Coordinates of N, CA, C and O in Angstrom, one line a residue:
M1 N 59.6 36.9 17.0 CA 59.6 36.2 15.7 C 59.3 34.7 15.9 O 58.5 34.2 15.1
L2 N 59.8 34.1 16.9 CA 59.6 32.7 17.1 C 58.1 32.4 17.5 O 57.5 31.5 17.0
I3 N 57.6 33.4 18.3 CA 56.2 33.2 18.7 C 55.3 33.4 17.5 O 54.3 32.7 17.4
R4 N 55.6 34.4 16.6 CA 54.8 34.6 15.5 C 54.8 33.4 14.6 O 53.7 33.0 14.0
K5 N 55.9 32.7 14.4 CA 56.0 31.5 13.5 C 55.1 30.4 14.2 O 54.5 29.6 13.5
G6 N 55.2 30.3 15.5 CA 54.4 29.3 16.2 C 52.9 29.5 16.0 O 52.2 28.6 15.8
L7 N 52.5 30.8 16.1 CA 51.1 31.1 15.9 C 50.7 30.8 14.5 O 49.6 30.3 14.3
L8 N 51.5 31.1 13.5 CA 51.2 30.8 12.1 C 51.0 29.3 11.9 O 50.1 28.9 11.2
K9 N 51.9 28.5 12.5 CA 51.8 27.1 12.4 C 50.5 26.6 13.0 O 49.8 25.7 12.5
Y10 N 50.2 27.1 14.2 CA 49.0 26.7 14.9 C 47.7 27.1 14.1 O 46.8 26.3 14.0
T11 N 47.7 28.3 13.6 CA 46.6 28.7 12.8 C 46.4 27.8 11.5 O 45.3 27.4 11.2
A12 N 47.5 27.5 10.9 CA 47.5 26.6 9.7 C 47.0 25.2 10.1 O 46.2 24.6 9.3
L13 N 47.4 24.7 11.2 CA 47.0 23.4 11.7 C 45.5 23.4 12.0 O 44.8 22.5 11.6
C14 N 45.0 24.5 12.6 CA 43.6 24.6 12.9 C 42.7 24.6 11.6 O 41.7 24.0 11.5
A15 N 43.3 25.4 10.6 CA 42.5 25.5 9.4 C 42.5 24.1 8.7 O 41.4 23.8 8.1
L16 N 43.5 23.4 8.7 CA 43.5 22.0 8.1 C 42.5 21.1 8.8 O 41.8 20.3 8.2
L17 N 42.5 21.2 10.2 CA 41.6 20.3 10.9 C 40.2 20.7 10.6 O 39.3 19.8 10.4
L18 N 39.9 22.0 10.5 CA 38.5 22.4 10.2 C 38.1 22.0 8.8 O 37.0 21.6 8.6
A19 N 39.0 22.1 7.9 CA 38.8 21.7 6.5 C 38.4 20.2 6.4 O 37.7 19.8 5.6
G20 N 39.1 19.4 7.3 CA 38.9 18.0 7.2 C 37.6 17.5 7.9 O 37.1 16.4 7.8
C21 N 37.0 18.4 8.7 CA 35.7 18.1 9.4 C 34.6 18.0 8.5 O 34.4 18.9 7.6
K22 N 33.7 17.0 8.7 CA 32.5 16.9 7.8 C 31.4 17.8 8.4 O 31.3 17.9 9.6
T23 N 30.6 18.4 7.5 CA 29.5 19.1 8.0 C 28.3 18.2 7.7 O 27.9 18.0 6.5
E24 N 27.7 17.6 8.7 CA 26.6 16.7 8.5 C 25.2 17.3 8.4 O 25.0 18.4 9.0
T25 N 24.3 16.7 7.7 CA 23.0 17.2 7.6 C 22.1 15.9 7.7 O 22.5 14.8 7.4
T26 N 20.8 16.1 8.2 CA 19.9 15.1 8.3 C 19.2 14.8 7.0 O 18.6 15.7 6.4
L27 N 19.4 13.6 6.5 CA 18.8 13.2 5.2 C 17.3 12.8 5.4 O 16.5 13.2 4.7
H28 N 17.1 11.9 6.4 CA 15.8 11.5 6.7 C 15.7 11.4 8.2 O 16.6 11.0 8.9
S29 N 14.5 11.7 8.7 CA 14.3 11.6 10.2 C 13.0 10.8 10.5 O 12.2 10.6 9.6
Q30 N 12.9 10.3 11.7 CA 11.8 9.6 12.2 C 11.4 8.3 11.4 O 10.3 8.1 11.1
L31 N 12.5 7.6 11.0 CA 12.3 6.4 10.3 C 12.2 5.2 11.3 O 12.8 5.2 12.3
E32 N 11.4 4.2 10.9 CA 11.5 2.9 11.6 C 12.8 2.3 11.4 O 13.5 2.6 10.4
E33 N 13.3 1.4 12.3 CA 14.7 0.9 12.2 C 14.9 0.2 11.0 O 16.0 0.3 10.3
R34 N 13.9 -0.6 10.5 CA 14.1 -1.4 9.3 C 14.3 -0.4 8.1 O 15.1 -0.7 7.2
Q35 N 13.5 0.6 8.0 CA 13.6 1.6 6.9 C 14.9 2.3 7.0 O 15.6 2.5 6.0
A36 N 15.4 2.7 8.2 CA 16.7 3.3 8.4 C 17.8 2.4 7.9 O 18.7 2.9 7.2
N37 N 17.7 1.1 8.2 CA 18.7 0.2 7.8 C 18.8 0.0 6.3 O 19.9 -0.1 5.7
L38 N 17.6 0.0 5.7 CA 17.6 -0.1 4.2 C 18.2 1.1 3.5 O 18.9 1.0 2.6
V39 N 17.9 2.3 4.1 CA 18.5 3.5 3.6 C 20.0 3.5 3.7 O 20.7 3.8 2.8
I40 N 20.5 3.2 4.9 CA 21.9 3.1 5.2 C 22.6 2.1 4.3 O 23.6 2.5 3.7
A41 N 22.0 0.9 4.1 CA 22.7 -0.1 3.2 C 22.7 0.4 1.8 O 23.8 0.2 1.1
T42 N 21.7 1.1 1.3 CA 21.7 1.6 -0.1 C 22.7 2.7 -0.3 O 23.4 2.7 -1.3
L43 N 22.8 3.6 0.7 CA 23.8 4.7 0.6 C 25.2 4.1 0.7 O 26.0 4.6 -0.1
L44 N 25.5 3.2 1.5 CA 26.8 2.6 1.6 C 27.2 1.9 0.3 O 28.3 2.0 -0.1
D45 N 26.2 1.1 -0.2 CA 26.5 0.5 -1.5 C 26.7 1.5 -2.6 O 27.5 1.2 -3.5
G46 N 26.2 2.7 -2.5 CA 26.4 3.7 -3.5 C 27.6 4.5 -3.2 O 27.9 5.5 -3.9
G47 N 28.4 4.2 -2.2 CA 29.7 4.9 -1.9 C 29.5 6.2 -1.1 O 30.3 7.1 -1.2
I48 N 28.3 6.3 -0.4 CA 28.0 7.5 0.3 C 28.2 7.2 1.8 O 27.4 6.3 2.3
D49 N 29.1 7.9 2.5 CA 29.2 7.8 3.9 C 28.0 8.3 4.7 O 27.4 9.3 4.3
C50 N 27.5 7.5 5.7 CA 26.3 7.9 6.4 C 26.3 7.2 7.7 O 27.1 6.3 8.0
R51 N 25.4 7.7 8.6 CA 25.3 7.0 9.9 C 23.9 7.3 10.4 O 23.2 8.2 9.9
K52 N 23.4 6.4 11.3 CA 22.1 6.6 11.9 C 22.2 7.0 13.4 O 23.1 6.4 14.0
V53 N 21.3 7.8 13.8 CA 21.3 8.2 15.2 C 19.9 8.1 15.7 O 18.9 8.2 14.9
A54 N 19.7 7.7 17.0 CA 18.4 7.5 17.6 C 17.6 8.8 17.5 O 18.1 9.9 17.8
G55 N 16.4 8.7 17.2 CA 15.5 9.9 17.2 C 14.5 9.8 18.3 O 14.7 9.1 19.3
E56 N 13.3 10.3 18.1 CA 12.3 10.3 19.1 C 11.4 9.1 19.0 O 11.1 8.6 17.9
E57 N 10.9 8.6 20.1 CA 9.9 7.5 20.2 C 10.3 6.3 19.3 O 9.6 5.9 18.3
N58 N 11.5 5.7 19.5 CA 11.9 4.5 18.8 C 12.1 4.7 17.3 O 11.8 3.8 16.5
T59 N 12.5 5.9 16.9 CA 12.7 6.2 15.5 C 14.2 6.5 15.3 O 14.9 6.7 16.3
W60 N 14.6 6.5 14.0 CA 16.0 6.8 13.7 C 16.1 7.9 12.7 O 15.3 8.0 11.8
N61 N 17.2 8.6 12.8 CA 17.6 9.7 11.8 C 18.8 9.2 11.0 O 19.7 8.7 11.6
V62 N 18.8 9.5 9.7 CA 20.0 9.2 8.9 C 20.7 10.5 8.6 O 20.2 11.4 8.0
L63 N 22.0 10.5 8.9 CA 22.9 11.7 8.7 C 23.9 11.4 7.6 O 24.5 10.3 7.5
I64 N 24.2 12.4 6.8 CA 25.2 12.3 5.7 C 26.0 13.6 5.6 O 25.6 14.6 6.2
D65 N 27.1 13.6 4.9 CA 27.9 14.8 4.7 C 27.1 15.7 3.7 O 26.5 15.2 2.8
N66 N 27.1 17.0 4.0 CA 26.4 17.9 3.1 C 26.8 17.8 1.7 O 25.9 17.9 0.8
K67 N 28.0 17.5 1.3 CA 28.4 17.4 -0.1 C 27.8 16.3 -0.8 O 27.7 16.3 -2.0
D68 N 27.3 15.3 -0.1 CA 26.7 14.1 -0.7 C 25.2 14.2 -0.8 O 24.5 13.2 -1.2
F69 N 24.6 15.3 -0.4 CA 23.1 15.4 -0.2 C 22.4 15.1 -1.5 O 21.5 14.3 -1.6
A70 N 22.8 15.8 -2.6 CA 22.1 15.7 -3.9 C 22.2 14.2 -4.4 O 21.2 13.6 -4.8
K71 N 23.4 13.7 -4.3 CA 23.6 12.3 -4.8 C 22.8 11.3 -4.0 O 22.2 10.4 -4.6
A72 N 22.7 11.5 -2.7 CA 22.0 10.6 -1.8 C 20.5 10.7 -2.1 O 19.8 9.6 -2.2
V73 N 20.0 11.9 -2.3 CA 18.5 12.0 -2.6 C 18.2 11.3 -3.9 O 17.2 10.6 -4.0
N74 N 19.0 11.5 -4.9 CA 18.7 10.9 -6.2 C 18.8 9.4 -6.2 O 18.0 8.7 -6.8
L75 N 19.8 8.9 -5.4 CA 20.0 7.5 -5.3 C 18.8 6.8 -4.6 O 18.2 5.8 -5.1
L76 N 18.4 7.4 -3.5 CA 17.3 6.8 -2.7 C 16.0 7.0 -3.5 O 15.1 6.0 -3.5
E77 N 15.8 8.0 -4.2 CA 14.6 8.2 -5.1 C 14.5 7.1 -6.1 O 13.4 6.6 -6.4
S78 N 15.7 6.8 -6.7 CA 15.7 5.7 -7.8 C 15.4 4.4 -7.2 O 14.9 3.5 -7.9
K79 N 15.6 4.2 -5.9 CA 15.3 2.9 -5.2 C 14.0 2.9 -4.5 O 13.6 1.9 -3.9
G80 N 13.3 4.0 -4.5 CA 12.0 4.0 -3.9 C 12.1 4.0 -2.3 O 11.2 3.5 -1.7
L81 N 13.2 4.6 -1.8 CA 13.4 4.6 -0.4 C 13.4 6.0 0.2 O 13.8 6.9 -0.5
P82 N 13.0 6.2 1.4 CA 12.4 5.2 2.3 C 11.0 4.9 1.8 O 10.4 5.8 1.2
R83 N 10.5 3.8 2.1 CA 9.1 3.4 1.7 C 8.1 4.3 2.4 O 8.3 4.7 3.5
R84 N 7.0 4.6 1.7 CA 5.9 5.4 2.3 C 5.3 4.6 3.4 O 5.1 3.4 3.4
N85 N 4.9 5.3 4.5 CA 4.2 4.7 5.6 C 2.8 4.6 5.3 O 2.1 5.6 4.9
Y86 N 2.2 3.4 5.4 CA 0.8 3.1 5.1 C 0.1 3.0 6.5 O 0.6 2.4 7.4
M87 N -1.0 3.6 6.6 CA -1.8 3.5 7.8 C -2.7 2.2 7.7 O -3.3 2.0 6.6
G88 N -2.7 1.5 8.7 CA -3.6 0.3 8.7 C -5.0 0.6 9.2 O -5.3 1.7 9.5
I89 N -5.8 -0.4 9.2 CA -7.2 -0.3 9.5 C -7.4 0.3 10.9 O -8.2 1.2 11.2
S90 N -6.6 -0.2 11.9 CA -6.7 0.3 13.3 C -6.4 1.8 13.4 O -7.0 2.5 14.2
E91 N -5.4 2.3 12.6 CA -5.1 3.7 12.6 C -6.1 4.6 12.0 O -6.4 5.6 12.4
V92 N -6.6 4.1 10.8 CA -7.6 4.9 10.1 C -8.9 5.0 10.9 O -9.6 6.0 10.9
F93 N -9.2 3.9 11.5 CA -10.5 3.9 12.2 C -10.5 4.4 13.6 O -11.4 4.3 14.4
K94 N -9.4 5.2 14.0 CA -9.4 5.9 15.3 C -10.5 6.9 15.3 O -10.6 7.8 14.3
K95 N -11.3 6.9 16.3 CA -12.4 7.9 16.3 C -12.0 9.1 17.2 O -11.3 9.0 18.2
S96 N -12.4 10.3 16.7 CA -12.1 11.5 17.5 C -13.3 11.9 18.4 O -13.1 12.6 19.4
G97 N -14.5 11.5 17.9 CA -15.7 11.8 18.7 C -16.4 10.6 19.2 O -16.0 9.5 19.0
M98 N -17.5 10.8 19.8 CA -18.3 9.7 20.3 C -19.1 9.0 19.2 O -19.2 7.8 19.2
I99 N -19.6 9.7 18.3 CA -20.5 9.1 17.3 C -19.9 9.5 15.9 O -19.6 10.7 15.6
S100 N -19.9 8.5 15.0 CA -19.5 8.8 13.6 C -20.7 8.5 12.7 O -21.5 7.6 12.9
S101 N -20.8 9.3 11.7 CA -21.9 9.2 10.7 C -21.7 7.9 9.9 O -20.5 7.5 9.7
P102 N -22.7 7.3 9.3 CA -22.5 6.2 8.4 C -21.6 6.5 7.2 O -20.8 5.7 6.8
T103 N -21.7 7.7 6.7 CA -20.9 8.1 5.6 C -19.4 8.2 6.0 O -18.5 7.7 5.3
E104 N -19.1 8.7 7.2 CA -17.8 8.8 7.7 C -17.2 7.5 7.9 O -16.0 7.2 7.6
E105 N -18.0 6.6 8.5 CA -17.5 5.2 8.7 C -17.2 4.5 7.4 O -16.2 3.8 7.3
R106 N -18.0 4.7 6.4 CA -17.8 4.1 5.1 C -16.5 4.6 4.4 O -15.8 3.8 3.9
I107 N -16.3 5.9 4.5 CA -15.1 6.5 3.9 C -13.9 6.0 4.6 O -12.9 5.7 4.0
R108 N -13.9 5.9 6.0 CA -12.8 5.4 6.7 C -12.5 3.9 6.3 O -11.4 3.5 6.2
F109 N -13.6 3.1 6.2 CA -13.4 1.7 5.8 C -12.7 1.6 4.4 O -11.8 0.9 4.2
M110 N -13.2 2.4 3.4 CA -12.6 2.4 2.1 C -11.2 2.8 2.1 O -10.3 2.2 1.4
D111 N -10.9 3.8 2.9 CA -9.5 4.3 2.9 C -8.6 3.3 3.6 O -7.5 3.0 3.1
A112 N -9.1 2.7 4.7 CA -8.3 1.7 5.4 C -8.0 0.5 4.5 O -6.9 -0.1 4.4
L113 N -9.0 0.1 3.8 CA -8.9 -1.1 2.8 C -7.9 -0.8 1.7 O -7.0 -1.6 1.4
A114 N -8.0 0.5 1.2 CA -7.0 0.9 0.1 C -5.6 0.9 0.7 O -4.7 0.5 0.0
Q115 N -5.4 1.4 1.9 CA -4.1 1.5 2.5 C -3.5 0.1 2.7 O -2.3 -0.1 2.4
D116 N -4.3 -0.8 3.2 CA -3.8 -2.2 3.4 C -3.4 -2.8 2.1 O -2.4 -3.5 2.0
L117 N -4.2 -2.7 1.1 CA -3.9 -3.3 -0.2 C -2.7 -2.6 -0.8 O -1.8 -3.3 -1.4
S118 N -2.5 -1.3 -0.7 CA -1.4 -0.6 -1.2 C -0.1 -1.1 -0.5 O 0.9 -1.3 -1.2
R119 N -0.2 -1.3 0.8 CA 1.0 -1.8 1.5 C 1.4 -3.2 1.0 O 2.6 -3.5 0.9
T120 N 0.4 -4.1 0.8 CA 0.7 -5.4 0.4 C 1.3 -5.4 -1.0 O 2.3 -6.1 -1.3
I121 N 0.7 -4.6 -1.9 CA 1.3 -4.6 -3.3 C 2.7 -4.0 -3.3 O 3.5 -4.4 -4.1
A122 N 2.9 -3.0 -2.5 CA 4.2 -2.3 -2.4 C 5.3 -3.3 -2.0 O 6.5 -3.1 -2.2
G123 N 4.9 -4.4 -1.3 CA 5.9 -5.4 -0.9 C 6.3 -6.4 -1.9 O 7.2 -7.2 -1.7
I124 N 5.7 -6.3 -3.1 CA 6.1 -7.2 -4.2 C 7.4 -6.8 -4.7 O 7.7 -5.6 -4.9
D125 N 8.3 -7.8 -5.1 CA 9.6 -7.5 -5.6 C 9.6 -6.7 -6.8 O 8.8 -7.0 -7.8
G126 N 10.3 -5.6 -6.9 CA 10.3 -4.7 -8.0 C 9.4 -3.5 -7.9 O 9.6 -2.6 -8.7
V127 N 8.5 -3.6 -7.0 CA 7.5 -2.5 -6.8 C 8.1 -1.4 -5.9 O 8.5 -1.8 -4.8
L128 N 8.2 -0.2 -6.3 CA 8.7 0.9 -5.5 C 7.6 1.6 -4.7 O 7.9 2.0 -3.6
D129 N 6.5 1.7 -5.3 CA 5.3 2.3 -4.6 C 4.0 1.8 -5.2 O 4.0 1.4 -6.4
A130 N 3.0 1.8 -4.5 CA 1.7 1.4 -5.0 C 0.6 2.2 -4.4 O 0.7 2.5 -3.2
R131 N -0.4 2.5 -5.1 CA -1.6 3.2 -4.6 C -2.9 2.4 -5.1 O -2.9 2.1 -6.3
V132 N -3.8 2.2 -4.3 CA -5.1 1.6 -4.6 C -6.2 2.5 -4.4 O -6.3 3.1 -3.3
H133 N -7.1 2.7 -5.4 CA -8.2 3.6 -5.2 C -9.5 2.7 -5.4 O -9.6 2.0 -6.4
I134 N -10.4 2.8 -4.4 CA -11.5 1.9 -4.4 C -12.8 2.8 -4.5 O -12.9 3.8 -3.9
V135 N -13.7 2.3 -5.3 CA -15.1 2.9 -5.4 C -16.1 1.9 -5.0 O -16.3 0.8 -5.7
L136 N -16.8 2.1 -3.9 CA -17.8 1.3 -3.4 C -19.1 2.1 -3.4 O -19.4 2.8 -2.4
P137 N -19.9 2.1 -4.5 CA -21.1 2.9 -4.5 C -22.1 2.6 -3.4 O -22.2 1.4 -3.0
E138 N -22.8 3.6 -2.9 CA -23.8 3.4 -1.9 C -25.1 3.2 -2.6 O -25.9 4.1 -2.9
N139 N -25.3 1.9 -2.9 CA -26.5 1.5 -3.7 C -27.7 1.4 -2.8 O -27.7 0.9 -1.7
D140 N -28.8 1.7 -3.4 CA -30.1 1.5 -2.8 C -30.5 0.0 -2.9 O -30.5 -0.5 -4.0
P141 N -30.7 -0.7 -1.8 CA -31.0 -2.1 -1.9 C -32.2 -2.5 -2.7 O -32.4 -3.6 -3.1
F142 N -33.1 -1.5 -2.9 CA -34.4 -1.7 -3.6 C -34.3 -1.3 -5.1 O -35.2 -1.5 -5.9
A143 N -33.1 -0.7 -5.5 CA -32.9 -0.3 -6.8 C -32.7 -1.5 -7.8 O -32.1 -2.5 -7.4
K144 N -33.2 -1.3 -9.0 CA -33.1 -2.4 -10.0 C -31.6 -2.5 -10.5 O -31.1 -3.5 -10.7
N145 N -31.1 -1.3 -10.9 CA -29.8 -1.2 -11.5 C -28.7 -0.7 -10.4 O -28.6 0.5 -10.2
A146 N -28.1 -1.6 -9.8 CA -27.0 -1.3 -8.8 C -25.7 -1.0 -9.5 O -25.4 -1.6 -10.5
L147 N -25.0 0.1 -9.0 CA -23.7 0.4 -9.6 C -22.7 -0.5 -9.1 O -22.7 -0.8 -7.9
P148 N -21.8 -1.1 -10.0 CA -20.8 -2.0 -9.5 C -19.7 -1.3 -8.8 O -19.3 -0.2 -9.1
S149 N -19.0 -2.1 -7.9 CA -17.8 -1.6 -7.3 C -16.7 -1.7 -8.3 O -16.7 -2.4 -9.2
S150 N -15.6 -0.8 -8.1 CA -14.5 -0.9 -9.0 C -13.2 -0.5 -8.2 O -13.3 0.1 -7.1
A151 N -12.1 -0.8 -8.8 CA -10.8 -0.4 -8.1 C -9.8 -0.1 -9.2 O -9.8 -0.7 -10.3
A152 N -8.9 0.8 -8.9 CA -7.8 1.2 -9.8 C -6.5 1.1 -9.0 O -6.4 1.5 -7.8
V153 N -5.5 0.4 -9.5 CA -4.2 0.2 -8.9 C -3.1 0.9 -9.7 O -3.0 0.6 -10.9
A154 N -2.4 1.8 -9.1 CA -1.3 2.5 -9.8 C 0.0 2.0 -9.1 O 0.2 2.1 -7.9
I155 N 0.9 1.5 -10.0 CA 2.2 0.9 -9.4 C 3.4 1.6 -10.1 O 3.4 1.8 -11.3
R156 N 4.3 2.0 -9.2 CA 5.6 2.5 -9.7 C 6.6 1.4 -9.5 O 6.8 0.9 -8.4
S157 N 7.3 1.0 -10.6 CA 8.2 -0.1 -10.5 C 9.6 0.3 -10.9 O 9.8 1.3 -11.6
R158 N 10.6 -0.6 -10.5 CA 12.0 -0.4 -11.0 C 12.0 -0.6 -12.5 O 11.2 -1.3 -13.1
W159 N 12.9 0.1 -13.2 CA 13.0 0.0 -14.6 C 13.2 -1.4 -15.2 O 12.8 -1.7 -16.2
N160 N 13.9 -2.2 -14.4 CA 14.3 -3.6 -14.8 C 13.4 -4.7 -14.2 O 13.7 -5.8 -14.3
A161 N 12.3 -4.3 -13.6 CA 11.4 -5.3 -12.9 C 10.2 -5.6 -13.9 O 9.7 -4.7 -14.5
D162 N 9.9 -6.9 -13.9 CA 8.8 -7.4 -14.8 C 7.5 -7.5 -13.9 O 7.0 -8.5 -13.7
V163 N 7.0 -6.3 -13.5 CA 5.8 -6.3 -12.6 C 4.6 -6.7 -13.4 O 3.6 -7.2 -12.9
E164 N 4.6 -6.4 -14.7 CA 3.4 -6.7 -15.5 C 3.1 -8.2 -15.5 O 1.9 -8.5 -15.6
A165 N 4.0 -9.0 -15.2 CA 3.8 -10.5 -15.1 C 2.9 -10.8 -13.9 O 2.3 -11.9 -13.9
F166 N 2.9 -9.9 -12.9 CA 2.1 -10.2 -11.7 C 0.7 -9.5 -11.7 O 0.0 -9.6 -10.7
I167 N 0.4 -8.9 -12.8 CA -0.9 -8.2 -12.9 C -2.1 -9.1 -12.6 O -3.0 -8.8 -11.8
P168 N -2.2 -10.3 -13.2 CA -3.3 -11.2 -12.8 C -3.4 -11.6 -11.3 O -4.5 -11.5 -10.8
Q169 N -2.2 -11.8 -10.7 CA -2.2 -12.1 -9.3 C -2.6 -10.8 -8.4 O -3.3 -11.0 -7.4
I170 N -2.2 -9.7 -8.9 CA -2.6 -8.4 -8.2 C -4.1 -8.2 -8.3 O -4.7 -7.9 -7.3
K171 N -4.6 -8.4 -9.5 CA -6.1 -8.3 -9.7 C -6.9 -9.3 -8.8 O -7.9 -8.9 -8.2
S172 N -6.4 -10.5 -8.7 CA -7.0 -11.5 -7.9 C -7.0 -11.1 -6.4 O -7.9 -11.3 -5.7
L173 N -5.8 -10.6 -6.0 CA -5.7 -10.1 -4.6 C -6.7 -9.0 -4.3 O -7.3 -9.1 -3.2
V174 N -6.8 -8.1 -5.2 CA -7.7 -7.0 -4.9 C -9.2 -7.5 -5.0 O -10.0 -7.1 -4.1
R175 N -9.5 -8.3 -5.9 CA -10.9 -8.9 -6.0 C -11.3 -9.6 -4.8 O -12.4 -9.5 -4.2
N176 N -10.4 -10.5 -4.3 CA -10.7 -11.3 -3.1 C -10.7 -10.5 -1.8 O -11.1 -11.0 -0.8
S177 N -10.2 -9.2 -1.8 CA -10.1 -8.4 -0.6 C -11.4 -7.5 -0.5 O -11.6 -6.9 0.5
I178 N -12.1 -7.3 -1.6 CA -13.2 -6.4 -1.6 C -14.5 -7.2 -2.0 O -14.6 -7.7 -3.1
E179 N -15.4 -7.3 -1.1 CA -16.7 -8.0 -1.3 C -17.4 -7.5 -2.5 O -17.7 -6.3 -2.6
G180 N -17.8 -8.4 -3.4 CA -18.7 -8.0 -4.5 C -17.9 -7.4 -5.7 O -18.6 -7.1 -6.7
L181 N -16.6 -7.3 -5.6 CA -15.9 -6.7 -6.7 C -15.6 -7.7 -7.8 O -15.1 -8.8 -7.5
Q182 N -15.8 -7.3 -9.1 CA -15.6 -8.3 -10.2 C -14.2 -8.0 -10.8 O -13.7 -6.9 -10.8
Y183 N -13.6 -9.1 -11.3 CA -12.3 -9.1 -11.8 C -12.1 -8.0 -12.9 O -11.1 -7.3 -12.9
E184 N -13.1 -7.9 -13.8 CA -13.0 -7.0 -14.9 C -13.2 -5.6 -14.5 O -13.0 -4.7 -15.3
K185 N -13.6 -5.3 -13.3 CA -13.7 -3.9 -12.8 C -12.5 -3.4 -12.1 O -12.5 -2.4 -11.3
I186 N -11.4 -4.1 -12.3 CA -10.1 -3.7 -11.6 C -9.1 -3.3 -12.7 O -8.9 -4.1 -13.6
A187 N -8.6 -2.1 -12.6 CA -7.6 -1.7 -13.6 C -6.3 -1.6 -12.9 O -6.2 -1.0 -11.8
V188 N -5.2 -2.1 -13.5 CA -3.9 -2.0 -12.9 C -3.0 -1.4 -13.9 O -2.9 -1.8 -15.1
T189 N -2.3 -0.3 -13.5 CA -1.4 0.4 -14.4 C 0.0 0.5 -13.8 O 0.1 0.8 -12.6
V190 N 1.0 0.1 -14.6 CA 2.4 0.1 -14.1 C 3.1 1.2 -14.7 O 3.1 1.3 -16.0
F191 N 3.8 2.0 -13.9 CA 4.7 3.0 -14.4 C 6.1 2.7 -14.1 O 6.5 2.6 -12.9
K192 N 6.9 2.4 -15.1 CA 8.3 2.1 -14.9 C 9.2 3.3 -14.7 O 9.0 4.3 -15.4
D193 N 10.2 3.2 -13.8 CA 11.2 4.3 -13.7 C 12.0 4.3 -14.9 O 12.2 3.3 -15.6
E194 N 12.6 5.4 -15.2 CA 13.5 5.5 -16.3 C 14.8 4.7 -16.1 O 15.2 4.6 -15.0
V195 N 15.4 4.3 -17.2 CA 16.7 3.5 -17.1 C 17.7 4.5 -16.6 O 17.8 5.6 -17.1
P196 N 18.5 4.1 -15.5 CA 19.5 5.0 -15.0 C 20.5 5.4 -16.0 O 20.9 4.6 -16.9
K197 N 20.9 6.7 -16.0 CA 21.9 7.1 -16.9 C 23.3 6.7 -16.5 O 23.6 6.7 -15.3
Q198 N 24.1 6.2 -17.4 CA 25.4 5.7 -17.1 C 26.4 6.9 -16.9 O 26.4 7.8 -17.7

């Protein structure tokens, strides 16, 4: 009888300990340390327990309790975190073969330029994400009517950020980054996030 009571107490204690254990899941993996720190700080400010652990090749993983997963995803999405990784010119221009066609080189150049501009614009305060699309027509040098270059910039901003005030500076930045591009051939569109529900 005494042994049975002892076993019941032991079983009850184990059940309590297991109930108190957190079941962690990986929220984000392979983040740069700065991105991981921004994610951690945002989650902690939002009252969500989390921690980071070392990943592969100098990257970090962010772990949270399973029960907080949905709340964490929604919070980070509203803050635009983690930021999208942009490839720079050196990464885009990596060659896989010995010889590249002029068209392939041109496309790589436009993509690299768009990525660099996107990364710069995404760093503006209040901007959550940015995409730049560039059109550089392959004009015949002997043609009378050359097609002009153009650019379109799509910006996702926080609901309370006045990014529209920076549109002239953004257009100047894009114009000065692309040879031959005229100011009036640049379109900038800002998409604001919805106001958070209370």
